Amino acid sequence: MLGLPDGVTACLFDLDGVLTDTAAVHDAAWTATFDAYLAARAEATGEPFVPFDPAADYAAHVDGKPRAAGVRDFLASRGIELPEGSPQDPPDQPWDAATVAGLGNRKNADLAERIRTDGVDVYEGSRRFLLAARDAGLRRAVVSSSANTRQVLEVTGLAELVEARIDGVTLRERGLAGKPAPHTFLAGAEALGVAPGQAAVFEDALAGVEAGRTGAFGVVVGVDRLGHADALREHGADVVVADLAELLDTP
């Protein structure tokens, strides 16, 4: 059904990069956040300023992960370690008082403003697939590390097409480990009342694909928006498509 194996009765969709083009917005917000911090640090210390790479650094260190993990992992790649801080840390901290939480809050504030002013684009093939999945009786949930998931679903009109949502707010409230751990997808399957083997995972991030593989789901569909199909397969994707509409044409 819809290009999925027999026995699959539910779909677990990542949001950013799978259903919506918010991955580009996230990337821009991460780039602005890290470049501001790195530039200020370089100016004060005399260290060379090496900007955040919106392609390589985004894919390797932050894509698909909870905000704090993205901050921590990217900075570690530059040999930088910051205090964790608290969720209330202000987004406009000076560089020498920066915390993981503060940088994460800065990125989230930047992202929220971009969504408010520019809106969010939905991949048309993904909307078509969601409609077809609904009409075919497949259960549907969104599983995302983003704390802005509800806002994006409402802004785009996708909220009425999904039955459950596991997001960054859920992670914080329930203490779930983020991707590449499988816990969020397992929570999504539980919310729909299906076993992992009955659910298909749809992911564009390497961390998310790895989470699908680790959780032993019925099938992991990698969505290649960045030209890294081979890497998606290496991390555990059973099928790789450039757009979900391709599955609609699969016998």
PDB file of C-alpha atoms in Angstrom:
ATOM      1  CA  MET A   1       0.000   0.000   0.000  1.00  0.00           C
ATOM      2  CA  LEU A   2       1.428   3.369  -1.058  1.00  0.00           C
ATOM      3  CA  GLY A   3       4.779   1.734  -1.752  1.00  0.00           C
ATOM      4  CA  LEU A   4       5.031   0.339   1.795  1.00  0.00           C
ATOM      5  CA  PRO A   5       5.498  -3.313   2.840  1.00  0.00           C
ATOM      6  CA  ASP A   6       2.570  -5.530   3.762  1.00  0.00           C
ATOM      7  CA  GLY A   7       1.802  -5.297   7.464  1.00  0.00           C
ATOM      8  CA  VAL A   8       2.570  -1.587   7.754  1.00  0.00           C
ATOM      9  CA  THR A   9      -0.510   0.159   9.106  1.00  0.00           C
ATOM     10  CA  ALA A  10       0.938   3.438  10.412  1.00  0.00           C
ATOM     11  CA  CYS A  11       3.233   6.236   9.294  1.00  0.00           C
ATOM     12  CA  LEU A  12       5.599   8.193  11.526  1.00  0.00           C
ATOM     13  CA  PHE A  13       6.737  11.364   9.782  1.00  0.00           C
ATOM     14  CA  ASP A  14       9.580  13.627  10.734  1.00  0.00           C
ATOM     15  CA  LEU A  15       8.490  17.213  10.081  1.00  0.00           C
ATOM     16  CA  ASP A  16      11.404  19.359   8.980  1.00  0.00           C
ATOM     17  CA  GLY A  17      12.645  18.273   5.571  1.00  0.00           C
ATOM     18  CA  VAL A  18      10.055  15.501   5.188  1.00  0.00           C
ATOM     19  CA  LEU A  19       6.680  17.253   5.286  1.00  0.00           C
ATOM     20  CA  THR A  20       7.775  20.879   5.335  1.00  0.00           C
ATOM     21  CA  ASP A  21      10.687  22.933   4.065  1.00  0.00           C
ATOM     22  CA  THR A  22      11.415  24.167   7.581  1.00  0.00           C
ATOM     23  CA  ALA A  23      14.763  22.374   7.370  1.00  0.00           C
ATOM     24  CA  ALA A  24      15.996  25.354   5.337  1.00  0.00           C
ATOM     25  CA  VAL A  25      14.627  27.728   7.968  1.00  0.00           C
ATOM     26  CA  HIS A  26      16.224  25.720  10.789  1.00  0.00           C
ATOM     27  CA  ASP A  27      19.520  25.733   8.902  1.00  0.00           C
ATOM     28  CA  ALA A  28      19.404  29.514   8.479  1.00  0.00           C
ATOM     29  CA  ALA A  29      18.641  29.993  12.188  1.00  0.00           C
ATOM     30  CA  TRP A  30      21.478  27.676  13.234  1.00  0.00           C
ATOM     31  CA  THR A  31      23.877  29.456  10.867  1.00  0.00           C
ATOM     32  CA  ALA A  32      22.991  32.896  12.220  1.00  0.00           C
ATOM     33  CA  THR A  33      23.263  31.698  15.832  1.00  0.00           C
ATOM     34  CA  PHE A  34      26.584  29.906  15.571  1.00  0.00           C
ATOM     35  CA  ASP A  35      28.208  32.531  13.333  1.00  0.00           C
ATOM     36  CA  ALA A  36      27.319  35.309  15.787  1.00  0.00           C
ATOM     37  CA  TYR A  37      28.818  33.330  18.664  1.00  0.00           C
ATOM     38  CA  LEU A  38      31.924  32.215  16.752  1.00  0.00           C
ATOM     39  CA  ALA A  39      32.579  35.730  15.399  1.00  0.00           C
ATOM     40  CA  ALA A  40      32.310  37.296  18.854  1.00  0.00           C
ATOM     41  CA  ARG A  41      34.561  34.616  20.312  1.00  0.00           C
ATOM     42  CA  ALA A  42      37.138  35.102  17.560  1.00  0.00           C
ATOM     43  CA  GLU A  43      37.165  38.876  17.961  1.00  0.00           C
ATOM     44  CA  ALA A  44      37.726  38.633  21.699  1.00  0.00           C
ATOM     45  CA  THR A  45      40.308  35.832  21.691  1.00  0.00           C
ATOM     46  CA  GLY A  46      42.136  36.333  18.417  1.00  0.00           C
ATOM     47  CA  GLU A  47      41.187  32.849  17.292  1.00  0.00           C
ATOM     48  CA  PRO A  48      40.434  32.489  13.567  1.00  0.00           C
ATOM     49  CA  PHE A  49      36.765  32.825  12.662  1.00  0.00           C
ATOM     50  CA  VAL A  50      35.597  29.695  10.855  1.00  0.00           C
ATOM     51  CA  PRO A  51      31.867  30.067  10.101  1.00  0.00           C
ATOM     52  CA  PHE A  52      29.271  27.371  10.497  1.00  0.00           C
ATOM     53  CA  ASP A  53      28.940  25.359   7.277  1.00  0.00           C
ATOM     54  CA  PRO A  54      25.195  25.239   6.472  1.00  0.00           C
ATOM     55  CA  ALA A  55      25.677  22.043   4.462  1.00  0.00           C
ATOM     56  CA  ALA A  56      28.341  19.900   6.125  1.00  0.00           C
ATOM     57  CA  ASP A  57      27.986  21.116   9.726  1.00  0.00           C
ATOM     58  CA  TYR A  58      24.199  21.133   9.608  1.00  0.00           C
ATOM     59  CA  ALA A  59      23.976  17.544   8.332  1.00  0.00           C
ATOM     60  CA  ALA A  60      26.690  16.171  10.611  1.00  0.00           C
ATOM     61  CA  HIS A  61      25.972  17.898  13.896  1.00  0.00           C
ATOM     62  CA  VAL A  62      22.485  19.399  14.275  1.00  0.00           C
ATOM     63  CA  ASP A  63      20.006  18.022  11.737  1.00  0.00           C
ATOM     64  CA  GLY A  64      17.199  16.085  13.422  1.00  0.00           C
ATOM     65  CA  LYS A  65      18.569  16.443  16.952  1.00  0.00           C
ATOM     66  CA  PRO A  66      17.132  18.248  19.978  1.00  0.00           C
ATOM     67  CA  ARG A  67      18.440  21.820  20.206  1.00  0.00           C
ATOM     68  CA  ALA A  68      20.749  21.251  23.154  1.00  0.00           C
ATOM     69  CA  ALA A  69      22.314  18.222  21.510  1.00  0.00           C
ATOM     70  CA  GLY A  70      22.837  20.199  18.310  1.00  0.00           C
ATOM     71  CA  VAL A  71      24.601  23.009  20.174  1.00  0.00           C
ATOM     72  CA  ARG A  72      26.705  20.576  22.174  1.00  0.00           C
ATOM     73  CA  ASP A  73      27.719  18.404  19.229  1.00  0.00           C
ATOM     74  CA  PHE A  74      28.609  21.251  16.873  1.00  0.00           C
ATOM     75  CA  LEU A  75      30.691  23.087  19.463  1.00  0.00           C
ATOM     76  CA  ALA A  76      32.449  19.835  20.366  1.00  0.00           C
ATOM     77  CA  SER A  77      33.458  19.516  16.715  1.00  0.00           C
ATOM     78  CA  ARG A  78      35.254  22.859  17.166  1.00  0.00           C
ATOM     79  CA  GLY A  79      36.814  21.863  20.476  1.00  0.00           C
ATOM     80  CA  ILE A  80      34.493  24.150  22.449  1.00  0.00           C
ATOM     81  CA  GLU A  81      32.701  23.109  25.635  1.00  0.00           C
ATOM     82  CA  LEU A  82      30.153  25.356  27.343  1.00  0.00           C
ATOM     83  CA  PRO A  83      28.208  25.066  30.607  1.00  0.00           C
ATOM     84  CA  GLU A  84      24.767  23.554  30.132  1.00  0.00           C
ATOM     85  CA  GLY A  85      22.940  26.485  31.708  1.00  0.00           C
ATOM     86  CA  SER A  86      19.183  26.435  32.327  1.00  0.00           C
ATOM     87  CA  PRO A  87      16.097  26.608  30.089  1.00  0.00           C
ATOM     88  CA  GLN A  88      15.550  30.216  31.216  1.00  0.00           C
ATOM     89  CA  ASP A  89      18.941  31.458  29.968  1.00  0.00           C
ATOM     90  CA  PRO A  90      18.506  34.576  27.796  1.00  0.00           C
ATOM     91  CA  PRO A  91      19.162  34.283  24.050  1.00  0.00           C
ATOM     92  CA  ASP A  92      21.318  37.434  23.996  1.00  0.00           C
ATOM     93  CA  GLN A  93      24.088  36.241  26.322  1.00  0.00           C
ATOM     94  CA  PRO A  94      27.572  37.721  25.744  1.00  0.00           C
ATOM     95  CA  TRP A  95      29.921  35.179  24.175  1.00  0.00           C
ATOM     96  CA  ASP A  96      32.000  34.747  27.362  1.00  0.00           C
ATOM     97  CA  ALA A  97      28.884  33.908  29.397  1.00  0.00           C
ATOM     98  CA  ALA A  98      27.251  31.700  26.770  1.00  0.00           C
ATOM     99  CA  THR A  99      25.661  28.401  27.722  1.00  0.00           C
ATOM    100  CA  VAL A 100      24.315  25.485  25.724  1.00  0.00           C
ATOM    101  CA  ALA A 101      20.773  26.426  26.738  1.00  0.00           C
ATOM    102  CA  GLY A 102      21.304  30.112  25.937  1.00  0.00           C
ATOM    103  CA  LEU A 103      22.569  29.416  22.417  1.00  0.00           C
ATOM    104  CA  GLY A 104      19.691  27.009  21.911  1.00  0.00           C
ATOM    105  CA  ASN A 105      17.243  29.703  23.009  1.00  0.00           C
ATOM    106  CA  ARG A 106      18.866  32.177  20.623  1.00  0.00           C
ATOM    107  CA  LYS A 107      18.403  29.750  17.745  1.00  0.00           C
ATOM    108  CA  ASN A 108      14.784  29.110  18.707  1.00  0.00           C
ATOM    109  CA  ALA A 109      13.979  32.818  18.911  1.00  0.00           C
ATOM    110  CA  ASP A 110      15.532  33.349  15.478  1.00  0.00           C
ATOM    111  CA  LEU A 111      13.557  30.410  14.092  1.00  0.00           C
ATOM    112  CA  ALA A 112      10.245  31.595  15.538  1.00  0.00           C
ATOM    113  CA  GLU A 113      10.727  35.027  13.991  1.00  0.00           C
ATOM    114  CA  ARG A 114      11.520  33.512  10.575  1.00  0.00           C
ATOM    115  CA  ILE A 115       8.399  31.340  10.737  1.00  0.00           C
ATOM    116  CA  ARG A 116       6.278  34.335  11.798  1.00  0.00           C
ATOM    117  CA  THR A 117       7.529  36.628   9.055  1.00  0.00           C
ATOM    118  CA  ASP A 118       8.171  34.215   6.175  1.00  0.00           C
ATOM    119  CA  GLY A 119       5.776  31.327   6.817  1.00  0.00           C
ATOM    120  CA  VAL A 120       6.537  27.685   6.048  1.00  0.00           C
ATOM    121  CA  ASP A 121       6.367  25.819   2.760  1.00  0.00           C
ATOM    122  CA  VAL A 122       4.892  22.315   2.528  1.00  0.00           C
ATOM    123  CA  TYR A 123       6.311  19.844   0.043  1.00  0.00           C
ATOM    124  CA  GLU A 124       3.396  19.190  -2.295  1.00  0.00           C
ATOM    125  CA  GLY A 125       4.351  15.532  -2.730  1.00  0.00           C
ATOM    126  CA  SER A 126       4.250  15.113   1.051  1.00  0.00           C
ATOM    127  CA  ARG A 127       0.794  16.696   1.287  1.00  0.00           C
ATOM    128  CA  ARG A 128      -0.427  14.324  -1.425  1.00  0.00           C
ATOM    129  CA  PHE A 129       1.062  11.347   0.409  1.00  0.00           C
ATOM    130  CA  LEU A 130      -0.548  12.391   3.704  1.00  0.00           C
ATOM    131  CA  LEU A 131      -3.935  12.680   2.023  1.00  0.00           C
ATOM    132  CA  ALA A 132      -3.500   9.281   0.359  1.00  0.00           C
ATOM    133  CA  ALA A 133      -2.417   7.710   3.661  1.00  0.00           C
ATOM    134  CA  ARG A 134      -5.481   9.127   5.399  1.00  0.00           C
ATOM    135  CA  ASP A 135      -7.796   7.905   2.653  1.00  0.00           C
ATOM    136  CA  ALA A 136      -6.175   4.452   2.786  1.00  0.00           C
ATOM    137  CA  GLY A 137      -6.811   4.181   6.522  1.00  0.00           C
ATOM    138  CA  LEU A 138      -3.175   4.352   7.612  1.00  0.00           C
ATOM    139  CA  ARG A 139      -2.570   5.872  11.040  1.00  0.00           C
ATOM    140  CA  ARG A 140      -0.443   9.059  10.993  1.00  0.00           C
ATOM    141  CA  ALA A 141       1.807  10.809  13.510  1.00  0.00           C
ATOM    142  CA  VAL A 142       4.473  13.499  13.334  1.00  0.00           C
ATOM    143  CA  VAL A 143       7.660  12.798  15.292  1.00  0.00           C
ATOM    144  CA  SER A 144       9.999  15.789  15.447  1.00  0.00           C
ATOM    145  CA  SER A 145      12.679  17.153  17.744  1.00  0.00           C
ATOM    146  CA  SER A 146      11.398  20.686  17.148  1.00  0.00           C
ATOM    147  CA  ALA A 147       9.573  22.501  19.934  1.00  0.00           C
ATOM    148  CA  ASN A 148       7.802  24.521  17.219  1.00  0.00           C
ATOM    149  CA  THR A 149       6.041  21.514  15.698  1.00  0.00           C
ATOM    150  CA  ARG A 150       2.518  22.481  16.746  1.00  0.00           C
ATOM    151  CA  GLN A 151       2.941  26.005  15.387  1.00  0.00           C
ATOM    152  CA  VAL A 152       4.246  24.717  12.050  1.00  0.00           C
ATOM    153  CA  LEU A 153       1.459  22.136  11.693  1.00  0.00           C
ATOM    154  CA  GLU A 154      -1.173  24.793  12.380  1.00  0.00           C
ATOM    155  CA  VAL A 155       0.399  27.400  10.088  1.00  0.00           C
ATOM    156  CA  THR A 156       0.610  24.932   7.194  1.00  0.00           C
ATOM    157  CA  GLY A 157      -2.809  23.305   7.674  1.00  0.00           C
ATOM    158  CA  LEU A 158      -1.233  19.876   8.203  1.00  0.00           C
ATOM    159  CA  ALA A 159      -2.569  19.522  11.743  1.00  0.00           C
ATOM    160  CA  GLU A 160      -5.873  18.100  10.487  1.00  0.00           C
ATOM    161  CA  LEU A 161      -4.034  15.361   8.574  1.00  0.00           C
ATOM    162  CA  VAL A 162      -2.181  13.844  11.555  1.00  0.00           C
ATOM    163  CA  GLU A 163      -3.559  12.082  14.593  1.00  0.00           C
ATOM    164  CA  ALA A 164      -0.684  12.403  17.061  1.00  0.00           C
ATOM    165  CA  ARG A 165       2.353  14.581  17.675  1.00  0.00           C
ATOM    166  CA  ILE A 166       5.598  13.775  19.471  1.00  0.00           C
ATOM    167  CA  ASP A 167       7.856  16.835  19.503  1.00  0.00           C
ATOM    168  CA  GLY A 168      10.464  18.796  21.406  1.00  0.00           C
ATOM    169  CA  VAL A 169       7.913  19.710  24.052  1.00  0.00           C
ATOM    170  CA  THR A 170       7.106  16.018  24.536  1.00  0.00           C
ATOM    171  CA  LEU A 171      10.803  15.208  24.856  1.00  0.00           C
ATOM    172  CA  ARG A 172      11.205  17.740  27.645  1.00  0.00           C
ATOM    173  CA  GLU A 173       8.012  16.807  29.489  1.00  0.00           C
ATOM    174  CA  ARG A 174       8.577  13.040  29.331  1.00  0.00           C
ATOM    175  CA  GLY A 175      12.360  12.981  29.488  1.00  0.00           C
ATOM    176  CA  LEU A 176      12.671  11.125  26.189  1.00  0.00           C
ATOM    177  CA  ALA A 177      16.038  10.723  24.532  1.00  0.00           C
ATOM    178  CA  GLY A 178      16.212  12.477  21.164  1.00  0.00           C
ATOM    179  CA  LYS A 179      17.272  11.022  17.836  1.00  0.00           C
ATOM    180  CA  PRO A 180      19.407   9.002  17.022  1.00  0.00           C
ATOM    181  CA  ALA A 181      17.852   7.132  19.956  1.00  0.00           C
ATOM    182  CA  PRO A 182      14.567   5.510  18.857  1.00  0.00           C
ATOM    183  CA  HIS A 183      12.502   6.675  21.841  1.00  0.00           C
ATOM    184  CA  THR A 184      10.529   9.418  20.077  1.00  0.00           C
ATOM    185  CA  PHE A 185       9.489   7.144  17.225  1.00  0.00           C
ATOM    186  CA  LEU A 186       8.575   4.422  19.712  1.00  0.00           C
ATOM    187  CA  ALA A 187       6.413   6.989  21.517  1.00  0.00           C
ATOM    188  CA  GLY A 188       4.790   7.873  18.202  1.00  0.00           C
ATOM    189  CA  ALA A 189       3.940   4.240  17.502  1.00  0.00           C
ATOM    190  CA  GLU A 190       2.552   3.883  21.011  1.00  0.00           C
ATOM    191  CA  ALA A 191       0.397   6.983  20.536  1.00  0.00           C
ATOM    192  CA  LEU A 192      -1.129   5.373  17.439  1.00  0.00           C
ATOM    193  CA  GLY A 193      -1.589   2.016  19.155  1.00  0.00           C
ATOM    194  CA  VAL A 194       0.687   0.026  16.843  1.00  0.00           C
ATOM    195  CA  ALA A 195       3.798  -2.084  17.325  1.00  0.00           C
ATOM    196  CA  PRO A 196       7.067  -0.743  15.860  1.00  0.00           C
ATOM    197  CA  GLY A 197       7.047  -3.417  13.174  1.00  0.00           C
ATOM    198  CA  GLN A 198       3.698  -2.094  11.923  1.00  0.00           C
ATOM    199  CA  ALA A 199       4.990   1.456  11.452  1.00  0.00           C
ATOM    200  CA  ALA A 200       6.934   3.138   8.659  1.00  0.00           C
ATOM    201  CA  VAL A 201       9.422   5.859   9.587  1.00  0.00           C
ATOM    202  CA  PHE A 202       9.924   8.766   7.167  1.00  0.00           C
ATOM    203  CA  GLU A 203      13.139  10.732   7.770  1.00  0.00           C
ATOM    204  CA  ASP A 204      15.524  13.050   5.978  1.00  0.00           C
ATOM    205  CA  ALA A 205      18.123  13.350   8.756  1.00  0.00           C
ATOM    206  CA  LEU A 206      20.871  10.814   9.323  1.00  0.00           C
ATOM    207  CA  ALA A 207      20.145  10.797  13.061  1.00  0.00           C
ATOM    208  CA  GLY A 208      16.464  10.114  12.399  1.00  0.00           C
ATOM    209  CA  VAL A 209      17.159   7.293   9.951  1.00  0.00           C
ATOM    210  CA  GLU A 210      19.465   5.722  12.507  1.00  0.00           C
ATOM    211  CA  ALA A 211      16.694   6.003  15.104  1.00  0.00           C
ATOM    212  CA  GLY A 212      14.311   4.187  12.762  1.00  0.00           C
ATOM    213  CA  ARG A 213      16.779   1.386  12.190  1.00  0.00           C
ATOM    214  CA  THR A 214      17.567   1.006  15.912  1.00  0.00           C
ATOM    215  CA  GLY A 215      13.868   0.848  16.780  1.00  0.00           C
ATOM    216  CA  ALA A 216      13.242  -2.091  14.422  1.00  0.00           C
ATOM    217  CA  PHE A 217      10.383  -0.401  12.583  1.00  0.00           C
ATOM    218  CA  GLY A 218       8.605  -2.019   9.656  1.00  0.00           C
ATOM    219  CA  VAL A 219      10.411   0.125   7.089  1.00  0.00           C
ATOM    220  CA  VAL A 220      12.597   3.226   7.175  1.00  0.00           C
ATOM    221  CA  VAL A 221      12.079   5.604   4.256  1.00  0.00           C
ATOM    222  CA  GLY A 222      14.917   8.063   3.744  1.00  0.00           C
ATOM    223  CA  VAL A 223      13.915  11.343   2.098  1.00  0.00           C
ATOM    224  CA  ASP A 224      16.884  12.771   0.235  1.00  0.00           C
ATOM    225  CA  ARG A 225      16.560  16.569   0.165  1.00  0.00           C
ATOM    226  CA  LEU A 226      20.309  17.226   0.455  1.00  0.00           C
ATOM    227  CA  GLY A 227      21.823  14.838  -2.086  1.00  0.00           C
ATOM    228  CA  HIS A 228      23.060  12.323   0.500  1.00  0.00           C
ATOM    229  CA  ALA A 229      21.166   9.201  -0.543  1.00  0.00           C
ATOM    230  CA  ASP A 230      24.155   6.930   0.081  1.00  0.00           C
ATOM    231  CA  ALA A 231      24.588   8.263   3.620  1.00  0.00           C
ATOM    232  CA  LEU A 232      20.888   7.693   4.332  1.00  0.00           C
ATOM    233  CA  ARG A 233      21.251   4.072   3.242  1.00  0.00           C
ATOM    234  CA  GLU A 234      24.414   3.632   5.287  1.00  0.00           C
ATOM    235  CA  HIS A 235      22.590   4.865   8.397  1.00  0.00           C
ATOM    236  CA  GLY A 236      19.719   2.449   7.916  1.00  0.00           C
ATOM    237  CA  ALA A 237      17.222   3.603   5.286  1.00  0.00           C
ATOM    238  CA  ASP A 238      15.522   0.669   3.544  1.00  0.00           C
ATOM    239  CA  VAL A 239      14.209   2.899   0.758  1.00  0.00           C
ATOM    240  CA  VAL A 240      15.410   6.331  -0.375  1.00  0.00           C
ATOM    241  CA  VAL A 241      13.240   8.760  -2.345  1.00  0.00           C
ATOM    242  CA  ALA A 242      13.692  12.367  -3.351  1.00  0.00           C
ATOM    243  CA  ASP A 243      10.016  13.095  -2.649  1.00  0.00           C
ATOM    244  CA  LEU A 244       7.186  11.126  -1.024  1.00  0.00           C
ATOM    245  CA  ALA A 245       5.179  11.412  -4.223  1.00  0.00           C
ATOM    246  CA  GLU A 246       7.477   8.725  -5.661  1.00  0.00           C
ATOM    247  CA  LEU A 247       5.853   6.209  -3.319  1.00  0.00           C
ATOM    248  CA  LEU A 248       2.414   7.001  -4.715  1.00  0.00           C
ATOM    249  CA  ASP A 249       3.564   5.695  -8.093  1.00  0.00           C
ATOM    250  CA  THR A 250       5.039   2.474  -6.664  1.00  0.00           C
ATOM    251  CA  PRO A 251       2.994  -0.656  -7.455  1.00  0.00           C
TER     252      PRO A 251
END
